mmCIF file of N, CA and C in Angstrom:
data_model
loop_
_atom_site.group_PDB
_atom_site.id
_atom_site.type_symbol
_atom_site.label_atom_id
_atom_site.label_comp_id
_atom_site.label_asym_id
_atom_site.label_seq_id
_atom_site.Cartn_x
_atom_site.Cartn_y
_atom_site.Cartn_z
ATOM 1 N N GLY Z 48 17.248 -8.700 -2.542
ATOM 2 C CA GLY Z 48 18.378 -8.479 -1.705
ATOM 3 C C GLY Z 48 18.456 -7.048 -1.210
ATOM 4 N N ARG Z 49 19.637 -6.663 -0.861
ATOM 5 C CA ARG Z 49 19.864 -5.320 -0.300
ATOM 6 C C ARG Z 49 19.615 -4.220 -1.323
ATOM 7 N N LEU Z 50 19.967 -4.474 -2.581
ATOM 8 C CA LEU Z 50 19.746 -3.475 -3.622
ATOM 9 C C LEU Z 50 18.259 -3.225 -3.819
ATOM 10 N N ARG Z 51 17.472 -4.292 -3.832
ATOM 11 C CA ARG Z 51 16.023 -4.149 -3.985
ATOM 12 C C ARG Z 51 15.435 -3.385 -2.794
ATOM 13 N N THR Z 52 15.895 -3.719 -1.589
ATOM 14 C CA THR Z 52 15.410 -3.033 -0.391
ATOM 15 C C THR Z 52 15.761 -1.553 -0.443
ATOM 16 N N ALA Z 53 16.978 -1.234 -0.865
ATOM 17 C CA ALA Z 53 17.394 0.164 -0.971
ATOM 18 C C ALA Z 53 16.549 0.901 -2.001
ATOM 19 N N ALA Z 54 16.265 0.248 -3.119
ATOM 20 C CA ALA Z 54 15.443 0.869 -4.156
ATOM 21 C C ALA Z 54 14.028 1.104 -3.651
ATOM 22 N N CYS Z 55 13.480 0.154 -2.902
ATOM 23 C CA CYS Z 55 12.136 0.315 -2.329
ATOM 24 C C CYS Z 55 12.108 1.456 -1.334
ATOM 25 N N ARG Z 56 13.129 1.539 -0.496
ATOM 26 C CA ARG Z 56 13.184 2.633 0.477
ATOM 27 C C ARG Z 56 13.237 3.976 -0.230
ATOM 28 N N TYR Z 57 14.038 4.044 -1.290
ATOM 29 C CA TYR Z 57 14.142 5.296 -2.055
ATOM 30 C C TYR Z 57 12.780 5.676 -2.631
ATOM 31 N N ARG Z 58 12.074 4.721 -3.236
ATOM 32 C CA ARG Z 58 10.767 5.004 -3.835
ATOM 33 C C ARG Z 58 9.759 5.449 -2.765
ATOM 34 N N HIS Z 59 9.795 4.804 -1.613
ATOM 35 C CA HIS Z 59 8.873 5.185 -0.542
ATOM 36 C C HIS Z 59 9.224 6.575 0.011
ATOM 37 N N ARG Z 60 10.503 6.891 0.077
ATOM 38 C CA ARG Z 60 10.932 8.218 0.509
ATOM 39 C C ARG Z 60 10.424 9.277 -0.476
ATOM 40 N N ARG Z 61 10.551 8.985 -1.771
ATOM 41 C CA ARG Z 61 10.068 9.919 -2.811
ATOM 42 C C ARG Z 61 8.551 10.067 -2.721
ATOM 43 N N LEU Z 62 7.857 8.967 -2.494
ATOM 44 C CA LEU Z 62 6.401 9.017 -2.356
ATOM 45 C C LEU Z 62 6.007 9.870 -1.152
ATOM 46 N N ALA Z 63 6.699 9.692 -0.038
ATOM 47 C CA ALA Z 63 6.428 10.483 1.166
ATOM 48 C C ALA Z 63 6.685 11.965 0.895
ATOM 49 N N ALA Z 64 7.768 12.270 0.210
ATOM 50 C CA ALA Z 64 8.087 13.665 -0.105
ATOM 51 C C ALA Z 64 7.007 14.269 -1.002
ATOM 52 N N LEU Z 65 6.541 13.510 -1.983
ATOM 53 C CA LEU Z 65 5.485 13.981 -2.873
ATOM 54 C C LEU Z 65 4.187 14.213 -2.099
ATOM 55 N N ALA Z 66 3.873 13.313 -1.188
ATOM 56 C CA ALA Z 66 2.668 13.464 -0.369
ATOM 57 C C ALA Z 66 2.742 14.739 0.467
ATOM 58 N N ILE Z 67 3.874 14.996 1.077
ATOM 59 C CA ILE Z 67 4.061 16.209 1.877
ATOM 60 C C ILE Z 67 3.940 17.444 0.986
ATOM 61 N N GLU Z 68 4.592 17.405 -0.171
ATOM 62 C CA GLU Z 68 4.560 18.519 -1.122
ATOM 63 C C GLU Z 68 3.128 18.851 -1.554
ATOM 64 N N ARG Z 69 2.293 17.830 -1.682
ATOM 65 C CA ARG Z 69 0.912 18.026 -2.135
ATOM 66 C C ARG Z 69 -0.088 18.144 -0.979
ATOM 67 N N ASN Z 70 0.439 18.318 0.226
ATOM 68 C CA ASN Z 70 -0.386 18.481 1.433
ATOM 69 C C ASN Z 70 -1.293 17.292 1.712
ATOM 70 N N CYS Z 71 -0.833 16.110 1.406
ATOM 71 C CA CYS Z 71 -1.582 14.897 1.741
ATOM 72 C C CYS Z 71 -1.374 14.579 3.219
ATOM 73 N N ALA Z 72 -2.409 14.099 3.862
ATOM 74 C CA ALA Z 72 -2.318 13.772 5.284
ATOM 75 C C ALA Z 72 -1.700 12.401 5.509
ATOM 76 N N ARG Z 73 -1.744 11.528 4.489
ATOM 77 C CA ARG Z 73 -1.240 10.167 4.657
ATOM 78 C C ARG Z 73 -1.045 9.506 3.303
ATOM 79 N N VAL Z 74 -0.373 8.371 3.349
ATOM 80 C CA VAL Z 74 -0.218 7.479 2.195
ATOM 81 C C VAL Z 74 -0.690 6.111 2.655
ATOM 82 N N GLU Z 75 -1.511 5.480 1.851
ATOM 83 C CA GLU Z 75 -2.014 4.151 2.192
ATOM 84 C C GLU Z 75 -1.738 3.194 1.048
ATOM 85 N N TRP Z 76 -1.526 1.926 1.375
ATOM 86 C CA TRP Z 76 -1.351 0.883 0.373
ATOM 87 C C TRP Z 76 -1.790 -0.431 0.973
ATOM 88 N N ALA Z 77 -1.864 -1.430 0.134
ATOM 89 C CA ALA Z 77 -2.303 -2.753 0.588
ATOM 90 C C ALA Z 77 -1.141 -3.734 0.530
ATOM 91 N N VAL Z 78 -1.150 -4.659 1.460
ATOM 92 C CA VAL Z 78 -0.166 -5.744 1.473
ATOM 93 C C VAL Z 78 -0.888 -6.999 1.972
ATOM 94 N N LEU Z 79 -0.561 -8.126 1.386
ATOM 95 C CA LEU Z 79 -1.160 -9.389 1.832
ATOM 96 C C LEU Z 79 -0.638 -9.732 3.224
ATOM 97 N N ASP Z 80 -1.531 -10.153 4.106
ATOM 98 C CA ASP Z 80 -1.141 -10.387 5.502
ATOM 99 C C ASP Z 80 -0.135 -11.515 5.671
ATOM 100 N N TRP Z 81 -0.066 -12.434 4.697
ATOM 101 C CA TRP Z 81 0.893 -13.535 4.798
ATOM 102 C C TRP Z 81 2.292 -13.143 4.332
ATOM 103 N N ASN Z 82 2.440 -11.943 3.754
ATOM 104 C CA ASN Z 82 3.733 -11.508 3.226
ATOM 105 C C ASN Z 82 4.552 -10.848 4.336
ATOM 106 N N ALA Z 83 5.137 -11.686 5.170
ATOM 107 C CA ALA Z 83 5.855 -11.211 6.354
ATOM 108 C C ALA Z 83 7.015 -10.282 6.009
ATOM 109 N N LEU Z 84 7.706 -10.538 4.900
ATOM 110 C CA LEU Z 84 8.821 -9.664 4.520
ATOM 111 C C LEU Z 84 8.321 -8.258 4.224
ATOM 112 N N ALA Z 85 7.237 -8.146 3.465
ATOM 113 C CA ALA Z 85 6.684 -6.827 3.138
ATOM 114 C C ALA Z 85 6.130 -6.156 4.388
ATOM 115 N N VAL Z 86 5.402 -6.902 5.208
ATOM 116 C CA VAL Z 86 4.840 -6.342 6.442
ATOM 117 C C VAL Z 86 5.970 -5.788 7.311
ATOM 118 N N GLY Z 87 7.025 -6.549 7.479
ATOM 119 C CA GLY Z 87 8.168 -6.091 8.274
ATOM 120 C C GLY Z 87 8.822 -4.858 7.682
ATOM 121 N N PHE Z 88 8.977 -4.843 6.358
ATOM 122 C CA PHE Z 88 9.572 -3.698 5.666
ATOM 123 C C PHE Z 88 8.744 -2.439 5.931
ATOM 124 N N TYR Z 89 7.434 -2.536 5.757
ATOM 125 C CA TYR Z 89 6.567 -1.375 5.950
ATOM 126 C C TYR Z 89 6.551 -0.928 7.401
ATOM 127 N N GLU Z 90 6.562 -1.866 8.319
ATOM 128 C CA GLU Z 90 6.597 -1.493 9.734
ATOM 129 C C GLU Z 90 7.902 -0.785 10.075
ATOM 130 N N ARG Z 91 9.011 -1.226 9.477
ATOM 131 C CA ARG Z 91 10.291 -0.549 9.709
ATOM 132 C C ARG Z 91 10.292 0.860 9.134
ATOM 133 N N LEU Z 92 9.482 1.110 8.104
ATOM 134 C CA LEU Z 92 9.350 2.472 7.571
ATOM 135 C C LEU Z 92 8.578 3.369 8.534
ATOM 136 N N GLY Z 93 7.826 2.742 9.444
ATOM 137 C CA GLY Z 93 7.002 3.487 10.377
ATOM 138 C C GLY Z 93 5.517 3.379 10.085
ATOM 139 N N ALA Z 94 5.155 2.584 9.078
ATOM 140 C CA ALA Z 94 3.743 2.399 8.732
ATOM 141 C C ALA Z 94 3.052 1.540 9.785
ATOM 142 N N GLN Z 95 1.756 1.740 9.918
ATOM 143 C CA GLN Z 95 0.964 0.972 10.875
ATOM 144 C C GLN Z 95 -0.144 0.244 10.140
ATOM 145 N N ALA Z 96 -0.369 -0.996 10.519
ATOM 146 C CA ALA Z 96 -1.464 -1.775 9.947
ATOM 147 C C ALA Z 96 -2.790 -1.185 10.412
ATOM 148 N N MET Z 97 -3.735 -1.088 9.514
ATOM 149 C CA MET Z 97 -5.057 -0.544 9.830
ATOM 150 C C MET Z 97 -6.006 -1.714 10.048
ATOM 151 N N SER Z 98 -5.915 -2.338 11.203
ATOM 152 C CA SER Z 98 -6.650 -3.572 11.469
ATOM 153 C C SER Z 98 -8.161 -3.370 11.526
ATOM 154 N N ALA Z 99 -8.617 -2.148 11.704
ATOM 155 C CA ALA Z 99 -10.052 -1.890 11.774
ATOM 156 C C ALA Z 99 -10.699 -1.858 10.389
ATOM 157 N N TRP Z 100 -9.889 -1.870 9.335
ATOM 158 C CA TRP Z 100 -10.403 -1.796 7.970
ATOM 159 C C TRP Z 100 -10.418 -3.173 7.328
ATOM 160 N N THR Z 101 -11.401 -3.400 6.477
ATOM 161 C CA THR Z 101 -11.507 -4.628 5.696
ATOM 162 C C THR Z 101 -11.498 -4.265 4.224
ATOM 163 N N VAL Z 102 -10.743 -5.002 3.433
ATOM 164 C CA VAL Z 102 -10.675 -4.759 1.996
ATOM 165 C C VAL Z 102 -11.825 -5.490 1.315
ATOM 166 N N TYR Z 103 -12.524 -4.786 0.440
ATOM 167 C CA TYR Z 103 -13.585 -5.397 -0.361
ATOM 168 C C TYR Z 103 -13.188 -5.340 -1.820
ATOM 169 N N ARG Z 104 -13.583 -6.351 -2.560
ATOM 170 C CA ARG Z 104 -13.292 -6.404 -3.990
ATOM 171 C C ARG Z 104 -14.577 -6.693 -4.734
ATOM 172 N N LEU Z 105 -14.784 -5.978 -5.818
ATOM 173 C CA LEU Z 105 -15.930 -6.187 -6.691
ATOM 174 C C LEU Z 105 -15.379 -6.567 -8.053
ATOM 175 N N ASP Z 106 -15.687 -7.783 -8.509
ATOM 176 C CA ASP Z 106 -15.178 -8.222 -9.802
ATOM 177 C C ASP Z 106 -16.155 -9.188 -10.461
ATOM 178 N N GLY Z 107 -15.814 -9.628 -11.639
ATOM 179 C CA GLY Z 107 -16.599 -10.635 -12.340
ATOM 180 C C GLY Z 107 -18.056 -10.231 -12.534
ATOM 181 N N ALA Z 108 -18.941 -11.196 -12.299
ATOM 182 C CA ALA Z 108 -20.366 -10.991 -12.517
ATOM 183 C C ALA Z 108 -20.924 -9.865 -11.651
ATOM 184 N N ALA Z 109 -20.467 -9.767 -10.405
ATOM 185 C CA ALA Z 109 -20.963 -8.712 -9.516
ATOM 186 C C ALA Z 109 -20.581 -7.333 -10.063
ATOM 187 N N LEU Z 110 -19.408 -7.201 -10.606
ATOM 188 C CA LEU Z 110 -18.966 -5.941 -11.199
ATOM 189 C C LEU Z 110 -19.831 -5.591 -12.411
ATOM 190 N N ARG Z 111 -20.082 -6.589 -13.249
ATOM 191 C CA ARG Z 111 -20.924 -6.369 -14.428
ATOM 192 C C ARG Z 111 -22.355 -6.009 -14.031
ATOM 193 N N ARG Z 112 -22.886 -6.683 -13.007
ATOM 194 C CA ARG Z 112 -24.247 -6.375 -12.531
ATOM 195 C C ARG Z 112 -24.352 -4.930 -12.051
ATOM 196 N N LEU Z 113 -23.386 -4.507 -11.278
ATOM 197 C CA LEU Z 113 -23.417 -3.149 -10.759
ATOM 198 C C LEU Z 113 -23.308 -2.134 -11.896
ATOM 199 N N ALA Z 114 -22.461 -2.394 -12.854
ATOM 200 C CA ALA Z 114 -22.292 -1.486 -13.979
ATOM 201 C C ALA Z 114 -23.567 -1.378 -14.801
ATOM 202 N N ALA Z 115 -24.362 -2.438 -14.838
ATOM 203 C CA ALA Z 115 -25.579 -2.458 -15.648
ATOM 204 C C ALA Z 115 -26.765 -1.768 -14.971
ATOM 205 N N ARG Z 116 -26.668 -1.452 -13.704
ATOM 206 C CA ARG Z 116 -27.776 -0.829 -12.957
ATOM 207 C C ARG Z 116 -28.042 0.578 -13.432
#
């Protein structure tokens, strides 16, 4: 509800302030594309989707194989 949204906005504001304080150029995070509520929330914050990027995951057997090399 509204309380959760307010708490999220506060946390994102604090994260942005910390990033500025530490001279970070940006903050990035991941969101599932089907999560319209989260996508809308982040867009209202001013975030932009990075459509040129693809997320890769290494897990299970492939992760173990790489670790063993």
